PDB file of C-alpha atoms in Angstrom:
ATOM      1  CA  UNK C   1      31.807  30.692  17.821  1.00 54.00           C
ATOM      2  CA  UNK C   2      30.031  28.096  20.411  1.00 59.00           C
ATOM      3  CA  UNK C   3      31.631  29.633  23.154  1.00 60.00           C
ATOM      4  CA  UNK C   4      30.935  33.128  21.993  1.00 61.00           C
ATOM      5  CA  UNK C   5      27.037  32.038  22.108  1.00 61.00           C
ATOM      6  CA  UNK C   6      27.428  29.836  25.197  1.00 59.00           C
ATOM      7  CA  UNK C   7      28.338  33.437  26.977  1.00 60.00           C
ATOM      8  CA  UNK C   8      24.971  34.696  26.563  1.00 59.00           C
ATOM      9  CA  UNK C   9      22.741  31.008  27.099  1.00 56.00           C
ATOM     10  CA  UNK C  10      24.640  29.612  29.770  1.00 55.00           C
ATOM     11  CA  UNK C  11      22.600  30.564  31.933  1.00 58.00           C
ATOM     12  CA  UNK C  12      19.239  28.399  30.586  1.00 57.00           C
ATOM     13  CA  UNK C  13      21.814  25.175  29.898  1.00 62.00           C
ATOM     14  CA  UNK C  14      23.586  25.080  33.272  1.00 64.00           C
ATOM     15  CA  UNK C  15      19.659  24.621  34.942  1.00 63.00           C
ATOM     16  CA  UNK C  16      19.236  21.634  32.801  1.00 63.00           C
ATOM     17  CA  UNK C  17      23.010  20.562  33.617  1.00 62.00           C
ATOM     18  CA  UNK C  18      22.630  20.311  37.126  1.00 67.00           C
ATOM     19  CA  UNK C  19      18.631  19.657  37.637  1.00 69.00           C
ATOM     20  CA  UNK C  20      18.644  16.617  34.808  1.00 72.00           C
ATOM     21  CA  UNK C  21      21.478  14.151  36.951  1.00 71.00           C
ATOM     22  CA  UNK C  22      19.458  15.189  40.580  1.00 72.00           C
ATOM     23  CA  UNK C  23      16.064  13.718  38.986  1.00 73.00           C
ATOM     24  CA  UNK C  24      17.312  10.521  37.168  1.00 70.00           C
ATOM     25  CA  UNK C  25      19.316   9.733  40.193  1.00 74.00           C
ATOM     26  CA  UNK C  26      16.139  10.452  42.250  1.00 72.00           C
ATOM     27  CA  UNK C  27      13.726   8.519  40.233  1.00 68.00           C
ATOM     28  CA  UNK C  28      15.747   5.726  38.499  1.00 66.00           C
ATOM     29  CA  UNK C  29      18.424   5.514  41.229  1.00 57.00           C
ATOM     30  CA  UNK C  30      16.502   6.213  44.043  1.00 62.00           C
ATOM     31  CA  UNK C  31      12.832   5.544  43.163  1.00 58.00           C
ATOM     32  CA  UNK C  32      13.489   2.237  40.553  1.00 59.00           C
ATOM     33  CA  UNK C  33      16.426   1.541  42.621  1.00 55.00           C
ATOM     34  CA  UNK C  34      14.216   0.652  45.753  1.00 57.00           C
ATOM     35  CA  UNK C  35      12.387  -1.408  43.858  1.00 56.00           C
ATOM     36  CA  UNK C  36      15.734  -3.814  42.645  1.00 61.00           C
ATOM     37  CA  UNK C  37      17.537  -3.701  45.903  1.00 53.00           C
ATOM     38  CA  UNK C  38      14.455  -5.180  47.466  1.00 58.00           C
ATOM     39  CA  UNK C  39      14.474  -8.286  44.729  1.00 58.00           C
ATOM     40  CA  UNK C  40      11.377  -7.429  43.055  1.00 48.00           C
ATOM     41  CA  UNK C  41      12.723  -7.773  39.465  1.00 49.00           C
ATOM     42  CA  UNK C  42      14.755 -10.668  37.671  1.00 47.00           C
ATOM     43  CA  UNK C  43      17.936  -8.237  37.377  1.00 52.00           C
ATOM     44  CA  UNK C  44      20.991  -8.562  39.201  1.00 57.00           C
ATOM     45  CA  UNK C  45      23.298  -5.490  39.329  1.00 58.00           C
ATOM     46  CA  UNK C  46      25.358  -7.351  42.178  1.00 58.00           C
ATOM     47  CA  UNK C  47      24.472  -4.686  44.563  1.00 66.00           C
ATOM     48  CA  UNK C  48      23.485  -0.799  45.171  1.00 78.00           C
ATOM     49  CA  UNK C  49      21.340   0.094  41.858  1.00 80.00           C
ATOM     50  CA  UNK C  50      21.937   3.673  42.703  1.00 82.00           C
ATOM     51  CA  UNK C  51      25.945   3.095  42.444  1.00 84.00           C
ATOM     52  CA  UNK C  52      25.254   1.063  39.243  1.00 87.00           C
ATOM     53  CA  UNK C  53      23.122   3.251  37.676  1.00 87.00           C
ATOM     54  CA  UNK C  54      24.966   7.242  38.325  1.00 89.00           C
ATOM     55  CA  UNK C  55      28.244   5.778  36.474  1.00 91.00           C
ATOM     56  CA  UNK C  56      26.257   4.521  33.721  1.00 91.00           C
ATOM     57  CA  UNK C  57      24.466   7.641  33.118  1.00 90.00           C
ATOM     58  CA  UNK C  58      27.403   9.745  33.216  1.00 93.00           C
ATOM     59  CA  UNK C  59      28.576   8.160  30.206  1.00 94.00           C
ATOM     60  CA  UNK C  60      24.931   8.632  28.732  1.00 92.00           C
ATOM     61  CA  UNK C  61      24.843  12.131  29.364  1.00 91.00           C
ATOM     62  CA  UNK C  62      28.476  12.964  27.899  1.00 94.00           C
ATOM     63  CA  UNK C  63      26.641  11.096  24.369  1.00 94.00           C
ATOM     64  CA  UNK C  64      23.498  12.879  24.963  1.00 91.00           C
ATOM     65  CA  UNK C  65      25.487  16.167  25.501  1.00 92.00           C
ATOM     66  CA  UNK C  66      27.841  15.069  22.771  1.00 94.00           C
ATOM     67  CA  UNK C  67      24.898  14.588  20.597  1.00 93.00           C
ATOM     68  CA  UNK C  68      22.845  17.600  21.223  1.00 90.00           C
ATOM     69  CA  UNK C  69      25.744  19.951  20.323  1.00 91.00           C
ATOM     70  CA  UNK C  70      26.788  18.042  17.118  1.00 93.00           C
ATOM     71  CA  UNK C  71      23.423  18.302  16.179  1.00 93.00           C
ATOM     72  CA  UNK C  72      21.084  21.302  15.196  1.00 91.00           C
ATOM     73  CA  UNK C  73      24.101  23.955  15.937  1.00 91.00           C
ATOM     74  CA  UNK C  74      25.793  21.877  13.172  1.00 93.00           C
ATOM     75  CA  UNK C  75      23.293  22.274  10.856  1.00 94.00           C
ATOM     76  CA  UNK C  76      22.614  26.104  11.491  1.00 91.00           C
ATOM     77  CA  UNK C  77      26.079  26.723  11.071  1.00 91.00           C
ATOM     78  CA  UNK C  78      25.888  25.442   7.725  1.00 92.00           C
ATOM     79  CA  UNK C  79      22.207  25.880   6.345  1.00 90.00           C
ATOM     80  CA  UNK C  80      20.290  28.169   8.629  1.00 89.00           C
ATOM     81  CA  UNK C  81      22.679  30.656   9.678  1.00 87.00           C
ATOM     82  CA  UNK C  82      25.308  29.602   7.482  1.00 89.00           C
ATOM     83  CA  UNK C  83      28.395  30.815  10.258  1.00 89.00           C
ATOM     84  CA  UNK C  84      30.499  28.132   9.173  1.00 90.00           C
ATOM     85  CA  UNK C  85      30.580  29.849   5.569  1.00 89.00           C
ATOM     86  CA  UNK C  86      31.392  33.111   6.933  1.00 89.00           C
ATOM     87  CA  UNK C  87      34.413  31.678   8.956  1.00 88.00           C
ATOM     88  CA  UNK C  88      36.014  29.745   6.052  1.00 90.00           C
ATOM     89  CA  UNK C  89      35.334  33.476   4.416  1.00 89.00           C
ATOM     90  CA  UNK C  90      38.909  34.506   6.762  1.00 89.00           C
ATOM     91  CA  UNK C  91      41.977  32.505   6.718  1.00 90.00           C
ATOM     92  CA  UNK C  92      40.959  29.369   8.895  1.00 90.00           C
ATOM     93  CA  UNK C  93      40.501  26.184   7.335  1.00 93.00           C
ATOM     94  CA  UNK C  94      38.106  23.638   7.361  1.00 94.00           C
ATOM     95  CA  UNK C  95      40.213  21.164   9.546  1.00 95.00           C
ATOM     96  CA  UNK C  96      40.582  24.577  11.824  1.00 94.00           C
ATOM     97  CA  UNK C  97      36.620  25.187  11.806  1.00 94.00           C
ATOM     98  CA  UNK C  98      36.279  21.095  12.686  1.00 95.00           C
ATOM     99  CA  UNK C  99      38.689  21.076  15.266  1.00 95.00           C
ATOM    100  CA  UNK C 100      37.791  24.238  16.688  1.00 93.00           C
ATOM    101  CA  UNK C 101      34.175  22.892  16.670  1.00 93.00           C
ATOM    102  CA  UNK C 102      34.993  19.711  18.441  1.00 95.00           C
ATOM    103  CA  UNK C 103      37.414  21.108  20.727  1.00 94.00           C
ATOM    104  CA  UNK C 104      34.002  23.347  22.071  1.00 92.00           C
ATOM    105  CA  UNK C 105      32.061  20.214  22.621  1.00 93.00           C
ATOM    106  CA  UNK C 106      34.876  18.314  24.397  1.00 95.00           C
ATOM    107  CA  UNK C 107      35.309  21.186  26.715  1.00 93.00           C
ATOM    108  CA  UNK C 108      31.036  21.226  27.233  1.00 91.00           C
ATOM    109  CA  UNK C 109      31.244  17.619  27.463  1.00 94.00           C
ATOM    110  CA  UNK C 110      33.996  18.136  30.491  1.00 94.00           C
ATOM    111  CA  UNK C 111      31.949  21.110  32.388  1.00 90.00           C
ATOM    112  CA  UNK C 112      28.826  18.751  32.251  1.00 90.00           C
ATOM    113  CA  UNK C 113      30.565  15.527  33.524  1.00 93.00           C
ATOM    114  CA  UNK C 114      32.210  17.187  36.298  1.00 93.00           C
ATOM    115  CA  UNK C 115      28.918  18.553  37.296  1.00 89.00           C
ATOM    116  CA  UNK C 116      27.680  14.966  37.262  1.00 90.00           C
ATOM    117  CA  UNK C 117      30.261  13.907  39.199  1.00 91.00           C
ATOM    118  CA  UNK C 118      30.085  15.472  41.841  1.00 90.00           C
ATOM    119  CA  UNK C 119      26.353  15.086  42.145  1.00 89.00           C
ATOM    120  CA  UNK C 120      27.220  11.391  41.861  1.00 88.00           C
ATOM    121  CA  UNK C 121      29.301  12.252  44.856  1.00 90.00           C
ATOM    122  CA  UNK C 122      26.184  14.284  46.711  1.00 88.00           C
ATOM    123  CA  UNK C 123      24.230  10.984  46.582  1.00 85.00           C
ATOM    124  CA  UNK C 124      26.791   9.105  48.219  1.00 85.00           C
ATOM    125  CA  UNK C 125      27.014   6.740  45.140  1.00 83.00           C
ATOM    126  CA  UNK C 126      30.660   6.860  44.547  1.00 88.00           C
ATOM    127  CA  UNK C 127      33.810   8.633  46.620  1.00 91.00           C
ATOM    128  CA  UNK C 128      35.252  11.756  45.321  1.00 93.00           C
ATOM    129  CA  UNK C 129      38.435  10.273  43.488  1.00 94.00           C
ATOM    130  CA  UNK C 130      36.721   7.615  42.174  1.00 93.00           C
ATOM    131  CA  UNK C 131      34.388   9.735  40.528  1.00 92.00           C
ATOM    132  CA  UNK C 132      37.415  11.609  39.561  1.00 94.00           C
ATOM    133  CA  UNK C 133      38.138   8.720  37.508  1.00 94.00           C
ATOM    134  CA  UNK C 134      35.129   8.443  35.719  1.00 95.00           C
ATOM    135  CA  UNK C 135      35.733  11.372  34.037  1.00 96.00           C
ATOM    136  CA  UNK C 136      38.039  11.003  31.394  1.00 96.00           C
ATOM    137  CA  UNK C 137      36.163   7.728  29.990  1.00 96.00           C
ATOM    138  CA  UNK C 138      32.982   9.879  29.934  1.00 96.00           C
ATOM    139  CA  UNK C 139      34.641  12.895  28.028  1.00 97.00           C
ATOM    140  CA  UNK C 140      36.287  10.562  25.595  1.00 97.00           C
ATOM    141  CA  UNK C 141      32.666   9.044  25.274  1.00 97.00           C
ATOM    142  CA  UNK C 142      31.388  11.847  24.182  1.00 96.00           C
ATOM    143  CA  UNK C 143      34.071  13.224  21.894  1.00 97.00           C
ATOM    144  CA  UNK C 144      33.489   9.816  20.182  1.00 97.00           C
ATOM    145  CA  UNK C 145      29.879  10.403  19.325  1.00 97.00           C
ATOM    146  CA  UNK C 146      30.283  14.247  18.581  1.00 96.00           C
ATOM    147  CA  UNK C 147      33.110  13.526  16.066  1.00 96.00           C
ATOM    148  CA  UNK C 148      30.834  10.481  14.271  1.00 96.00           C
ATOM    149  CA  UNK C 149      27.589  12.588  14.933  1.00 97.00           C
ATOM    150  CA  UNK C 150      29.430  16.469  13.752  1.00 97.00           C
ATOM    151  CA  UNK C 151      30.242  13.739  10.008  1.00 96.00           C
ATOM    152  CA  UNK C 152      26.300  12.556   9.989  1.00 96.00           C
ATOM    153  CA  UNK C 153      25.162  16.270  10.251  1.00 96.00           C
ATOM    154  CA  UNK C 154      27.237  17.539   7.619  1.00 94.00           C
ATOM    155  CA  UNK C 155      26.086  15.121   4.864  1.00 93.00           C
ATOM    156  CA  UNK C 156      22.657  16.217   5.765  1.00 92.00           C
ATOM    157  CA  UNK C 157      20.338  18.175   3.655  1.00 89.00           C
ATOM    158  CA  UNK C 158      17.510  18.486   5.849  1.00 89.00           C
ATOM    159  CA  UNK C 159      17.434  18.161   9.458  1.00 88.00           C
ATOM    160  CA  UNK C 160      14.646  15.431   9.631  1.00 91.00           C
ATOM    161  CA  UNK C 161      17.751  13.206   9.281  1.00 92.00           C
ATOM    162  CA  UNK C 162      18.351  14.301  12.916  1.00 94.00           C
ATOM    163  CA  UNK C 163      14.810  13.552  14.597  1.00 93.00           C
ATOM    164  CA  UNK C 164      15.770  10.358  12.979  1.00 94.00           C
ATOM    165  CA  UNK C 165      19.340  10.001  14.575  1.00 94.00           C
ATOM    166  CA  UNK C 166      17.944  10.720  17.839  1.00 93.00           C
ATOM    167  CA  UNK C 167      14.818   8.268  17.939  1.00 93.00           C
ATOM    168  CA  UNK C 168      16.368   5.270  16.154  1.00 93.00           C
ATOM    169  CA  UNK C 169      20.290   6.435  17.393  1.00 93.00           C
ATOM    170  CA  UNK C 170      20.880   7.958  20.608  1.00 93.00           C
ATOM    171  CA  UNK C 171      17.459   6.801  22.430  1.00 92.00           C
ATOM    172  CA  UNK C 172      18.143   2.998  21.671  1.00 92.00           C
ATOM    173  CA  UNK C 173      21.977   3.384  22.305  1.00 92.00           C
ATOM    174  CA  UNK C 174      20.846   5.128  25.644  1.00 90.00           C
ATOM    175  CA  UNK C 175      18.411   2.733  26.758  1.00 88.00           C
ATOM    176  CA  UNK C 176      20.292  -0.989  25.401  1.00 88.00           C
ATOM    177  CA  UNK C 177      23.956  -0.152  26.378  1.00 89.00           C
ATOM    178  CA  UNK C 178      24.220  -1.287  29.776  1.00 87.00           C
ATOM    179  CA  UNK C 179      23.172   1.937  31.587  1.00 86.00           C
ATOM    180  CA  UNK C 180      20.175   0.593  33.582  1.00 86.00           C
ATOM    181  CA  UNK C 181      20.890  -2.686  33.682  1.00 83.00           C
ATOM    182  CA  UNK C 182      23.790  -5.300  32.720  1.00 84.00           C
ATOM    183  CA  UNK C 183      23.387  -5.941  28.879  1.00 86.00           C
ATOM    184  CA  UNK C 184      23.844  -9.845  29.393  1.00 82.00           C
ATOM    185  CA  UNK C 185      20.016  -9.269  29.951  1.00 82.00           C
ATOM    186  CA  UNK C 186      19.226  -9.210  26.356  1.00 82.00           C
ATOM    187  CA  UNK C 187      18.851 -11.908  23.616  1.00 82.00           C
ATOM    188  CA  UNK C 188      22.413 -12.631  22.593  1.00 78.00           C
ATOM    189  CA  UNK C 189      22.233 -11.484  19.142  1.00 78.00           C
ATOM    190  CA  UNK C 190      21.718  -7.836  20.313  1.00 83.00           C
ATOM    191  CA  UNK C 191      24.270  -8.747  23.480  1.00 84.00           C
ATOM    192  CA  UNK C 192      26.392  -9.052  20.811  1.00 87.00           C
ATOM    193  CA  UNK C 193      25.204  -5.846  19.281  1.00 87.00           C
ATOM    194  CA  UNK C 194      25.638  -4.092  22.397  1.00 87.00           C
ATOM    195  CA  UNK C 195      29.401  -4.928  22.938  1.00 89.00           C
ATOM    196  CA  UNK C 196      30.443  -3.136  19.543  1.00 91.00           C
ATOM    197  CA  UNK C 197      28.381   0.286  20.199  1.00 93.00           C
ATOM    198  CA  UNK C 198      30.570   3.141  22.158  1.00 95.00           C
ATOM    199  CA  UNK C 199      28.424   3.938  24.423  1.00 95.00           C
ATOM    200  CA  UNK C 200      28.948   0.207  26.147  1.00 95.00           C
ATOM    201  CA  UNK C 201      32.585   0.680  26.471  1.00 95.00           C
ATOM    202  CA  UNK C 202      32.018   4.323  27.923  1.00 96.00           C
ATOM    203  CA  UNK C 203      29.693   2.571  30.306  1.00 95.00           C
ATOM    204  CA  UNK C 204      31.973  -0.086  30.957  1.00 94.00           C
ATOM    205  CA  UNK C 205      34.720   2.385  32.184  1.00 95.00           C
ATOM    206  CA  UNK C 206      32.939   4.397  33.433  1.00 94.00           C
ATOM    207  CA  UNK C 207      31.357   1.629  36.386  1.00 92.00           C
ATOM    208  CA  UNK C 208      34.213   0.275  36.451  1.00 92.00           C
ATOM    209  CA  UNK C 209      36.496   3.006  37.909  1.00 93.00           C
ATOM    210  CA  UNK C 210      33.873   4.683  39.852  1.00 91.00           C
ATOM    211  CA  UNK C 211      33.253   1.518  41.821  1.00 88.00           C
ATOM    212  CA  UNK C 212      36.310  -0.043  41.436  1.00 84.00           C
ATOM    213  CA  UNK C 213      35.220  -3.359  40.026  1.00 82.00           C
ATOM    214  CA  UNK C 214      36.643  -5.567  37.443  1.00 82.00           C
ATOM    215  CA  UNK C 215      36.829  -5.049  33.662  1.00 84.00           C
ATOM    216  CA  UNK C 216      34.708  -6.920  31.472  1.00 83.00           C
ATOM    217  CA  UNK C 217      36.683  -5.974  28.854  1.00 87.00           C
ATOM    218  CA  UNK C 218      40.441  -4.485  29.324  1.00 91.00           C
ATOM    219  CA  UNK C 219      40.159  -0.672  29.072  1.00 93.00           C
ATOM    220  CA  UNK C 220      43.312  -0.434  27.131  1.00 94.00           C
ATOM    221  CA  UNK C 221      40.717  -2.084  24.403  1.00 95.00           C
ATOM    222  CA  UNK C 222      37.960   0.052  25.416  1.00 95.00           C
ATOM    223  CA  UNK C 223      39.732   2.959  25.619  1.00 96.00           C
ATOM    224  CA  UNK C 224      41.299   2.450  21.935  1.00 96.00           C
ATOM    225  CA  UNK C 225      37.924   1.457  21.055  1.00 97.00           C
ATOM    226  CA  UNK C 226      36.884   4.766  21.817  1.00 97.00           C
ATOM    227  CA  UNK C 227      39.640   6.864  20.156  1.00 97.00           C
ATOM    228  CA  UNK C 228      39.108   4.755  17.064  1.00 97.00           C
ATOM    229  CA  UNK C 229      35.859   6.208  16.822  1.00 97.00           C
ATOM    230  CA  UNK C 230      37.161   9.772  18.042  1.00 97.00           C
ATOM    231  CA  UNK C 231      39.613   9.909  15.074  1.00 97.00           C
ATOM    232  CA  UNK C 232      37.266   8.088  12.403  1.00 97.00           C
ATOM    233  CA  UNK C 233      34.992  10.550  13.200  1.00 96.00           C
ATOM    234  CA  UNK C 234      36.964  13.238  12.886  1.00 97.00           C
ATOM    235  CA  UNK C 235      38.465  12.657   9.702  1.00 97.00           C
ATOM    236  CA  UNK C 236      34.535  12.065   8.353  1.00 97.00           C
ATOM    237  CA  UNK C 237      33.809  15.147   9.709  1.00 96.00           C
ATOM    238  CA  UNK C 238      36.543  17.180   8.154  1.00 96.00           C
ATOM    239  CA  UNK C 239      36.240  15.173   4.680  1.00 95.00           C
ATOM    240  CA  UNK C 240      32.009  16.027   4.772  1.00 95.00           C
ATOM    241  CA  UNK C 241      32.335  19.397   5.519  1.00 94.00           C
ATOM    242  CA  UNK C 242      35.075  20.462   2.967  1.00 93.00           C
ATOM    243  CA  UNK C 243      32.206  18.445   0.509  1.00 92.00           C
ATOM    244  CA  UNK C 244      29.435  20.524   1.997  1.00 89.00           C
ATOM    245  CA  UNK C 245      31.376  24.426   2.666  1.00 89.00           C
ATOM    246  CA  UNK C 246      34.070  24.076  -0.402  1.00 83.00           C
ATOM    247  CA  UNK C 247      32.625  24.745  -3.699  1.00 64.00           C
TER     248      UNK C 247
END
């Protein structure tokens, strides 16, 4: 059903899609970045902040994607417009309405990375297979946070819960994970913190194969990290909506 609606909005999401990495990139990468290149903070990023920062916030954006579509069209699917009842009205299942939900996202997820890749590219931050690279970490960033996010929207009631996934959630997670600067920054306590949230490993990967550095941590670790959280989630999801759709 989410690509069936995508048909007809595409065209006011793929304006956001492309204009939303050209202005970060212009203000935090190019604007902010002038600023650290030329010393005038305490940060180090150990060298361009423009190729620190686009790898960073491609991993951002696949959450923030992730979490916008496991969101509010979660939640009118089963309370406002209740299209999730009417499917499980034909033969499909509710693993088949979960999967098929997810599978939607993951392929959004992948059309908006790509995008961001190559305008990654454009501003001469990273080469073209090295962006290439990035990809797959992002996609499987996001597929992690729309499986756990798809389970926290099902047990929902009322969609205040999501203002208040989004404000004390995604914004903090976007802001503390080592997307504008290197997370050894912060007290140690929330260092620590920062290490066992998602989006960090995402992030990790992400810089780390677009610029070809070293891993902090090894991404066989980060990358089962991640599809930990992809299958968690997904079984969560699947177990919360039977609870919610099944009578």
């Amino acid at each position: 059903s989410g690509a069936r609606v995508y048909r007809r909005t595409w065209r006011a999401s793929v304006i956001s899609t492309f204009l939303n990495p050209v202005l970060f990139l212009l203000a935090m990468g190019l604007g902010l970045g002038s600023l650290v290149d030329e010393g005038a903070g305490s940060a180090n990023v150990g060298g361009d902040f423009l190729a620190f920062l686009a790898p960073g916030l491609l991993a951002a954006t696949a959450m923030q994607t992730a979490a916008g579509d496991a969101s509010y069209p979660v939640m009118a699917g089963i309370k406002w417009r209740k299209t999730y009842h009417a499917a499980l009205a034909t033969p499909l299942s509710v693993r088949d309405l979960v999967f098929g939900h997810l599978g939607w996202v993951t392929i959004r997820i992948g059309f908006v990375t790509v995008v961001y890749g190559a305008i990654m590219v454009l501003f001469g931050a990273t080469t073209v297979l090295e962006s290439l690279a990035a990809i797959p970490p992002a996609i499987i960033t996001g597929s992690a946070f729309a499986a756990l996010i798809t389970a926290y929207t099902a047990r929902l009631e009322r969609e205040t819960g999501l203002a208040t996934l989004f404000r004390f959630g995604v914004v903090p997670l976007f802001l503390f994970s080592g997307t504008f600067f290197p997370i050894s920054q912060l007290p140690d306590g929330i260092e620590w913190f920062a290490y066992a949230t998602p989006l960090w490993h995402g992030v990790s990967l992400c810089r780390n194969f677009a610029l070809g550095t070293e891993f902090t941590v090894s991404p066989w670790i980060s990358f089962g990290y991640l599809a930990l959280w992809v299958a968690v989630g997904t079984f969560l999801s699947i177990r919360m909506m039977r609870r919610r759709l099944v009578l």
